[in-house]
Coordinates of C-alpha atoms and ligand atoms in Angstrom, one line a residue:
M19 CA 116.5 -31.5 96.0
V20 CA 116.4 -31.2 99.8
M21 CA 119.5 -29.8 101.5
T22 CA 120.5 -31.1 104.9
T23 CA 121.4 -28.6 107.6
T24 CA 125.1 -29.5 107.4
E25 CA 125.1 -29.0 103.6
G26 CA 123.4 -25.6 104.1
I27 CA 125.9 -24.5 106.6
L28 CA 128.8 -25.6 104.3
L29 CA 127.3 -23.8 101.3
A30 CA 126.9 -20.6 103.3
V31 CA 130.5 -20.8 104.5
C32 CA 131.7 -21.3 100.9
V33 CA 129.7 -18.2 99.7
V34 CA 131.1 -16.1 102.5
L35 CA 134.7 -17.3 101.9
G36 CA 134.3 -16.7 98.1
L37 CA 133.0 -13.2 98.7
A38 CA 135.8 -12.4 101.2
L39 CA 138.3 -13.7 98.7
A40 CA 136.9 -11.6 95.9
A41 CA 136.8 -8.5 98.1
L42 CA 140.5 -9.2 99.0
L43 CA 141.5 -9.5 95.4
V44 CA 139.6 -6.3 94.4
R45 CA 141.3 -4.4 97.4
R46 CA 144.7 -5.7 96.4
R47 CA 144.2 -4.6 92.8
L48 CA 142.9 -1.2 93.9
Q49 CA 145.9 -0.8 96.2
A50 CA 148.3 -1.7 93.4
R51 CA 146.6 0.8 91.0
R52 CA 146.6 3.5 93.7
Q53 CA 150.3 2.9 94.3
H54 CA 151.0 3.0 90.5
L55 CA 149.1 6.2 90.2
S56 CA 150.8 7.9 93.1
S57 CA 154.3 6.9 92.0
E58 CA 153.5 8.1 88.4
G59 CA 152.1 11.3 89.9
E60 CA 155.2 11.8 92.0
R61 CA 157.4 11.0 89.0
N62 CA 155.4 13.6 86.9
S63 CA 155.7 16.3 89.6
V64 CA 159.4 15.7 90.0
L65 CA 159.8 15.8 86.2
E66 CA 157.8 19.0 86.1
S67 CA 159.8 20.7 88.9
V68 CA 163.1 19.8 87.1
L69 CA 161.8 21.2 83.8
E70 CA 160.4 24.4 85.4
G71 CA 163.8 25.4 86.6
L72 CA 165.8 24.7 83.4
G73 CA 165.6 28.3 82.1
D74 CA 164.7 27.0 78.6
A75 CA 161.2 26.6 77.2
C76 CA 160.5 22.8 77.4
L77 CA 157.5 21.2 75.8
L78 CA 156.1 17.7 75.3
V79 CA 153.8 17.3 72.3
D80 CA 151.8 14.2 71.2
D81 CA 151.6 12.8 67.7
R82 CA 148.7 15.2 66.9
H83 CA 151.1 18.0 67.8
H84 CA 149.0 19.0 70.9
I85 CA 150.8 20.1 74.0
V86 CA 151.0 17.5 76.7
F87 CA 153.3 19.5 79.0
A88 CA 154.8 23.0 78.9
N89 CA 157.0 24.6 81.6
R90 CA 156.6 28.1 82.9
E91 CA 159.4 29.4 80.6
T92 CA 157.4 28.4 77.5
G93 CA 154.5 30.7 78.5
E94 CA 156.9 33.5 79.3
L95 CA 158.9 33.2 76.0
F96 CA 155.7 33.1 73.8
Q97 CA 153.8 35.5 76.1
A98 CA 151.0 32.9 76.4
G99 CA 148.9 32.9 79.6
G100 CA 146.8 30.1 81.1
D101 CA 147.2 26.4 80.9
L102 CA 148.8 25.3 77.7
K103 CA 148.0 21.6 78.1
G104 CA 145.9 20.2 75.3
R105 CA 146.3 23.2 73.0
P106 CA 147.7 22.8 69.5
L107 CA 151.4 23.6 69.2
A108 CA 150.6 25.9 66.2
E109 CA 148.5 28.0 68.5
L110 CA 151.5 28.8 70.6
I111 CA 154.3 28.9 68.0
R112 CA 153.1 31.0 65.1
D113 CA 156.3 30.6 63.1
E114 CA 155.6 28.0 60.4
R115 CA 159.4 27.2 60.0
I116 CA 159.6 25.9 63.5
L117 CA 156.4 23.8 63.1
Q118 CA 157.8 22.4 59.8
F119 CA 161.1 21.6 61.6
V120 CA 159.2 19.4 64.1
R121 CA 157.2 17.7 61.3
R122 CA 160.4 17.0 59.4
L123 CA 161.9 15.3 62.4
E124 CA 158.8 13.2 62.8
Q125 CA 158.9 12.1 59.2
S126 CA 162.6 11.4 59.1
G127 CA 162.6 9.1 62.1
A128 CA 165.8 10.9 63.3
K129 CA 166.7 10.6 67.0
W130 CA 167.4 14.3 67.5
A131 CA 167.6 17.6 65.5
E132 CA 168.5 21.2 66.2
E133 CA 168.1 24.4 64.2
E134 CA 168.4 28.1 64.7
F135 CA 165.6 30.6 63.9
R136 CA 165.3 34.3 63.9
V137 CA 161.7 35.0 64.8
G138 CA 159.4 37.9 65.6
I139 CA 157.7 37.5 69.0
L140 CA 155.1 39.9 70.4
S141 CA 156.3 41.3 73.7
N142 CA 153.8 43.6 75.5
G143 CA 152.2 44.3 72.2
V144 CA 155.5 45.1 70.4
A145 CA 157.1 42.7 67.9
E146 CA 160.6 41.9 69.1
E147 CA 163.2 40.0 67.1
R148 CA 164.4 36.9 68.9
F149 CA 167.1 34.4 68.1
L150 CA 165.9 30.9 69.1
V151 CA 167.7 27.6 69.1
V152 CA 165.2 24.8 68.8
A153 CA 166.0 21.2 69.6
A154 CA 163.5 18.3 69.2
A155 CA 163.6 14.6 69.8
P156 CA 161.0 11.7 69.9
V157 CA 160.4 10.3 73.4
K158 CA 158.8 7.1 74.7
L159 CA 156.3 7.7 77.4
F160 CA 155.9 5.1 80.2
G161 CA 152.9 2.9 79.6
D162 CA 152.0 4.5 76.2
A163 CA 154.4 2.9 73.7
S164 CA 151.8 3.0 71.0
R165 CA 151.9 6.8 70.6
R166 CA 154.9 8.9 69.6
H167 CA 155.6 12.0 71.6
F168 CA 158.1 14.7 71.0
R169 CA 160.3 16.7 73.3
V170 CA 160.9 20.3 72.1
V171 CA 163.4 22.5 73.9
I172 CA 163.7 26.2 72.9
R173 CA 166.6 28.3 74.0
D174 CA 166.4 32.0 73.7
E175 CA 169.9 33.0 72.5
T176 CA 169.1 36.6 71.6
D177 CA 171.5 38.2 74.1
R178 CA 174.5 36.0 73.1
H179 CA 173.7 36.5 69.4
D180 CA 173.5 40.3 69.9
T181 CA 176.8 40.4 71.8
E182 CA 178.5 38.4 69.1
Q183 CA 177.1 40.8 66.5
I184 CA 178.4 43.8 68.4
R185 CA 181.9 42.1 68.5
K186 CA 181.8 41.4 64.8
D187 CA 180.7 45.0 64.1
F188 CA 183.5 46.3 66.4
V189 CA 186.2 44.3 64.5
A190 CA 184.8 45.3 61.1
N191 CA 184.6 49.0 62.2
A192 CA 188.0 49.0 63.8
S193 CA 189.7 47.4 60.7
H194 CA 187.9 49.9 58.5
E195 CA 189.0 52.9 60.7
L196 CA 192.6 51.6 60.7
R197 CA 192.8 50.8 57.1
T198 CA 192.4 54.4 55.9
P199 CA 195.4 55.9 57.7
L200 CA 197.5 52.8 57.1
S201 CA 196.9 52.9 53.3
I202 CA 197.8 56.6 53.3
I203 CA 201.1 55.9 55.1
N204 CA 201.9 53.1 52.8
G205 CA 201.1 55.3 49.7
Y206 CA 203.5 58.0 51.0
L207 CA 206.2 55.4 51.8
E208 CA 205.9 54.0 48.2
N209 CA 206.2 57.5 46.7
L210 CA 209.3 58.2 48.9
L211 CA 211.0 55.0 47.9
E212 CA 210.3 55.5 44.2
G213 CA 210.7 59.2 44.0
D214 CA 213.5 61.7 44.7
I215 CA 214.3 61.4 48.4
E216 CA 216.7 64.3 48.1
D217 CA 213.7 66.7 47.4
H218 CA 213.6 67.8 51.0
A219 CA 210.5 69.8 50.8
M220 CA 208.5 66.9 49.4
T221 CA 210.0 64.4 51.8
R222 CA 209.2 66.6 54.8
K223 CA 205.6 67.0 53.6
A224 CA 205.2 63.3 53.3
L225 CA 206.7 62.7 56.7
V226 CA 204.4 65.2 58.3
T227 CA 201.4 63.6 56.7
M228 CA 202.6 60.1 57.8
Q229 CA 203.1 61.4 61.3
K230 CA 199.5 62.7 61.5
H231 CA 198.1 59.4 60.3
G232 CA 200.4 57.5 62.6
E233 CA 199.1 59.5 65.5
R234 CA 195.5 58.7 64.4
I235 CA 196.3 55.0 64.4
A236 CA 197.8 55.3 67.9
R237 CA 194.7 57.1 69.2
I238 CA 192.3 54.6 67.8
V239 CA 194.3 51.7 69.3
E240 CA 194.5 53.5 72.7
D241 CA 190.8 54.2 72.7
M242 CA 190.1 50.6 71.8
L243 CA 192.2 49.3 74.6
T244 CA 190.5 51.7 77.1
L245 CA 187.1 50.5 75.8
S246 CA 188.0 46.8 76.1
K247 CA 189.3 47.5 79.7
F248 CA 185.8 48.8 80.6
E249 CA 184.2 45.8 78.9
S250 CA 186.2 43.5 81.2
V251 CA 185.2 45.6 84.2
G252 CA 181.6 45.0 83.0
E253 CA 179.2 43.8 85.6
K254 CA 181.9 43.8 88.3
G255 CA 181.4 47.5 88.4
I256 CA 183.0 49.9 90.7
S257 CA 184.3 47.2 93.1
S258 CA 187.0 46.3 90.5
L259 CA 188.1 50.0 90.1
R260 CA 190.2 51.9 92.5
A261 CA 187.6 53.9 94.3
N262 CA 188.4 57.0 96.4
S263 CA 186.6 60.2 97.3
F264 CA 187.9 63.3 95.5
S265 CA 186.8 66.8 94.6
C266 CA 184.9 66.9 91.3
R267 CA 185.7 70.6 90.9
E268 CA 189.4 70.0 91.2
C269 CA 189.2 67.2 88.6
V270 CA 187.4 69.6 86.2
E271 CA 189.9 72.4 86.8
D272 CA 192.8 70.0 86.0
V273 CA 191.2 68.9 82.8
V274 CA 190.6 72.6 81.7
E275 CA 194.2 73.3 82.4
R276 CA 195.4 70.4 80.3
L277 CA 193.2 71.6 77.5
A278 CA 194.5 75.2 77.7
P279 CA 195.9 75.4 74.1
L280 CA 192.5 74.3 72.7
V281 CA 190.6 76.7 75.1
E282 CA 192.9 79.5 73.8
E283 CA 192.3 78.5 70.1
K284 CA 188.5 78.4 70.6
K285 CA 188.5 81.5 72.7
A286 CA 186.1 79.6 75.1
R287 CA 184.8 80.9 78.4
F288 CA 184.2 78.5 81.3
Q289 CA 181.5 78.7 83.9
L290 CA 182.0 76.3 86.8
K291 CA 179.3 75.9 89.5
F292 CA 179.9 73.4 92.3
P293 CA 178.7 72.9 95.8
P294 CA 181.1 74.2 98.5
A295 CA 184.3 72.3 99.2
G296 CA 183.6 68.9 100.7
A297 CA 180.1 68.7 99.2
D298 CA 181.7 68.5 95.7
Q299 CA 183.2 65.1 96.5
I300 CA 182.4 62.1 94.3
R301 CA 183.6 58.6 94.7
G302 CA 185.4 56.7 92.0
D303 CA 188.6 56.0 90.2
R304 CA 190.1 59.4 89.6
F305 CA 192.1 58.1 86.6
Y306 CA 188.9 57.3 84.7
W307 CA 187.1 60.5 85.9
D308 CA 189.9 62.5 84.3
Q309 CA 189.2 60.7 81.1
I310 CA 185.4 61.1 81.3
L311 CA 185.6 64.8 81.9
F312 CA 188.4 65.3 79.4
N313 CA 186.5 63.6 76.6
L314 CA 183.3 65.6 77.3
I315 CA 185.0 69.0 77.7
E316 CA 187.3 68.3 74.7
N317 CA 184.3 67.5 72.6
A318 CA 182.6 70.8 73.7
L319 CA 185.7 72.6 72.5
K320 CA 186.7 70.8 69.4
E321 CA 183.3 70.4 67.9
N322 CA 182.5 74.1 68.1
K323 CA 183.7 77.2 66.3
P324 CA 185.4 80.1 68.2
G325 CA 183.3 83.1 68.9
N326 CA 181.3 83.5 72.1
L327 CA 181.7 79.8 73.0
V328 CA 180.6 79.2 76.6
I329 CA 181.1 75.9 78.3
S330 CA 179.5 75.3 81.7
V331 CA 180.3 72.5 84.0
T332 CA 178.0 72.2 87.0
M333 CA 177.4 69.8 89.9
E334 CA 174.4 69.6 92.1
R335 CA 173.5 67.3 94.9
D336 CA 170.2 65.5 94.7
G337 CA 170.1 64.0 98.2
A338 CA 173.3 62.0 98.4
A339 CA 173.3 61.5 94.6
A340 CA 175.3 63.8 92.3
V341 CA 174.2 65.3 89.0
I342 CA 177.0 66.7 86.8
R343 CA 176.3 68.6 83.7
I344 CA 178.6 69.6 80.8
A345 CA 176.9 72.1 78.5
D346 CA 178.0 74.2 75.6
N347 CA 176.2 76.8 73.4
G348 CA 177.7 75.5 70.2
I349 CA 176.7 73.8 67.0
G350 CA 174.4 71.2 68.6
I351 CA 173.7 67.6 67.6
P352 CA 170.9 66.7 65.2
R353 CA 168.0 65.0 66.9
A354 CA 168.3 62.0 64.5
D355 CA 171.9 61.4 65.6
L356 CA 171.3 61.6 69.4
P357 CA 170.4 58.0 69.9
F358 CA 173.6 56.8 68.3
I359 CA 176.3 59.1 69.6
F360 CA 177.3 56.7 72.4
K361 CA 177.9 53.9 69.9
R362 CA 181.4 53.0 68.9
F363 CA 182.9 54.8 66.0
Y364 CA 179.8 56.9 65.5
R365 CA 180.5 60.4 64.4
V366 CA 177.9 63.0 63.4
A367 CA 177.5 63.9 59.7
K368 CA 180.5 65.0 57.9
H369 CA 179.5 68.7 57.9
H370 CA 181.1 69.4 61.2
S371 CA 183.3 66.4 62.2
Q372 CA 185.2 65.7 59.0
K373 CA 188.2 67.9 59.8
I374 CA 187.9 67.5 63.6
K375 CA 190.2 65.1 65.3
G376 CA 188.5 62.1 66.9
T377 CA 187.9 58.4 66.6
G378 CA 184.2 58.2 67.4
L379 CA 185.1 56.1 70.5
G380 CA 185.2 59.0 73.0
L381 CA 181.6 58.9 74.1
S382 CA 181.5 55.1 74.2
I383 CA 184.4 55.2 76.6
V384 CA 182.6 57.9 78.6
R385 CA 179.4 55.9 78.9
R386 CA 181.2 52.7 79.9
A387 CA 183.3 54.5 82.5
V388 CA 180.2 56.2 84.0
E389 CA 178.3 52.9 84.1
A390 CA 181.2 51.1 85.7
H391 CA 180.8 53.7 88.5
G392 CA 177.1 52.8 88.8
G393 CA 176.0 56.0 87.1
T394 CA 174.1 56.9 84.0
I395 CA 174.7 59.5 81.2
G396 CA 172.2 61.1 78.9
V397 CA 172.4 63.9 76.3
D398 CA 170.1 66.6 75.1
S399 CA 170.7 69.0 72.3
T400 CA 169.1 71.7 70.2
L401 CA 170.7 72.3 66.9
G402 CA 172.6 75.6 66.7
L403 CA 171.7 76.4 70.4
E404 CA 173.2 74.0 72.9
T405 CA 174.3 70.5 73.9
V406 CA 174.0 69.2 77.4
F407 CA 175.5 65.9 78.8
T408 CA 174.0 64.9 82.2
I409 CA 175.7 62.4 84.4
R410 CA 173.9 61.0 87.4
L411 CA 175.9 59.2 90.1
P412 CA 174.5 57.1 92.9
D413 CA 174.5 58.1 96.5
Y414 CA 177.8 59.4 97.7
V415 CA 179.4 57.3 100.4
P416 CA 182.4 59.0 102.0
D417 CA 185.6 57.0 102.5
A418 CA 186.0 55.6 106.0
A419 CA 188.6 57.5 108.0
P420 CA 191.7 55.4 108.7
G421 CA 191.1 53.1 111.7
E422 CA 187.4 53.7 111.6
S423 CA 185.6 50.4 112.1
G424 CA 182.1 51.5 111.4
G425 CA 180.9 50.4 114.9
T426 CA 179.5 52.7 117.5
A427 CA 181.7 53.9 120.3
D428 CA 180.7 53.1 123.9
Ligands
LIG19 P1 185.1 61.6 68.8 O1 186.2 60.7 69.3 O2 185.0 61.6 67.3 O3 185.0 62.9 69.4 P2 182.8 60.9 70.4 O4 182.3 59.5 70.6 O5 183.5 61.6 71.5 O6 183.8 60.8 69.1 O7 181.6 61.8 69.8 C1 180.8 61.3 68.8 C2 180.3 62.4 68.0 O8 179.3 63.2 68.7 C3 181.3 63.4 67.6 O9 182.0 63.0 66.4 C4 180.5 64.7 67.3 O10 180.0 64.7 66.0 C5 179.3 64.5 68.3 N1 179.5 65.4 69.5 C6 180.0 65.0 70.7 N2 179.9 66.0 71.6 C7 179.5 67.1 70.9 C8 179.2 68.4 71.3 N3 179.5 68.9 72.5 N4 178.7 69.2 70.3 C9 178.5 68.8 69.1 N5 178.7 67.5 68.7 C10 179.2 66.7 69.6

């Protein structure tokens, strides 16, 4: 077939137009795809940044239980480095009970499930017990309705759980400590009511015993109230106490004077060593410092037998910081007990504290009070030789003189 020139031109135009149209369509499709990809990418990065800042470990796993997404907190919680994407969930979470929990949710078809687990997690090579709350739910992913994914959120509730446990222990210990003197008082009251109240000698003996146990209850309640006051001071620290500068030496001398009958009973000698007047200043709530020093000095007296008992209280400056030591050359504290003596109601083995007055709350009050002033307290002891409590206080900042603005004069 022979094509005329006009037909040839028409055909060429059609081919060019067809090609141009095809190119246009391809470009449109590419543009749309690029737009879709970039909005999906943006959506993912927004989602990721939201999940990164949540504080909980958040994971997305596919139906083969492989990780599709894991935020930074997940790696931190399970001490897993590198990119977690694509790795099996079982490689990250070693606790079979948590894996079974996710599998059960998948099989049940439930919309959501939550469970608590006490697990051991390696932290810097050391196994640490953690209390985890795990919540999981199936999710539909955009553009992939055929596959089921699961969202797993893991909250580390260890701190809250520990605090709750401490509170429970406190209530249990306090009730136990109060129960003994209360039942003794009740027993004596019953005897008095049923017996011969006219027997004055017996009645007096019962009343004296009841008074002793009544005083013990009062002291336990008082110590508990002081302790709870410090707990409410908590992280607010010294700013919520009445802080003034005062002479630490004077505070110690006052305490020793108040303890004069016990000092006399124990025939104790005191050695006080302080920097010169002015340099012996510390800053804090004097009311609580009386209590800190009273408890420590009273312990040094009451825990030890008379006979060459020497108690030394010293203060040194370490730059602007202050180091206060309360030491005695008495019975000492067994090494095994040292880590526990600041715990509430802890009293060292019966052999030396059974007959000695005390609630086991004194040192917990001391530690709380020192910490509320931004300081630290530690103890060192050698059985039969000495016990030394060391308080370290942060840099001393003198009170501003009245009217002093802190600015420089011209
Ligand atoms: P308590 O109210 O019974 O005195 P603390 O909390 O003050 O309780 O002290 C806890 C325990 O630590 C005491 O029961 C005692 O066994 C021991 N302890 C404290 N200070 C001394 C010390 N200077 N020498 C020997 N033991 C001490």
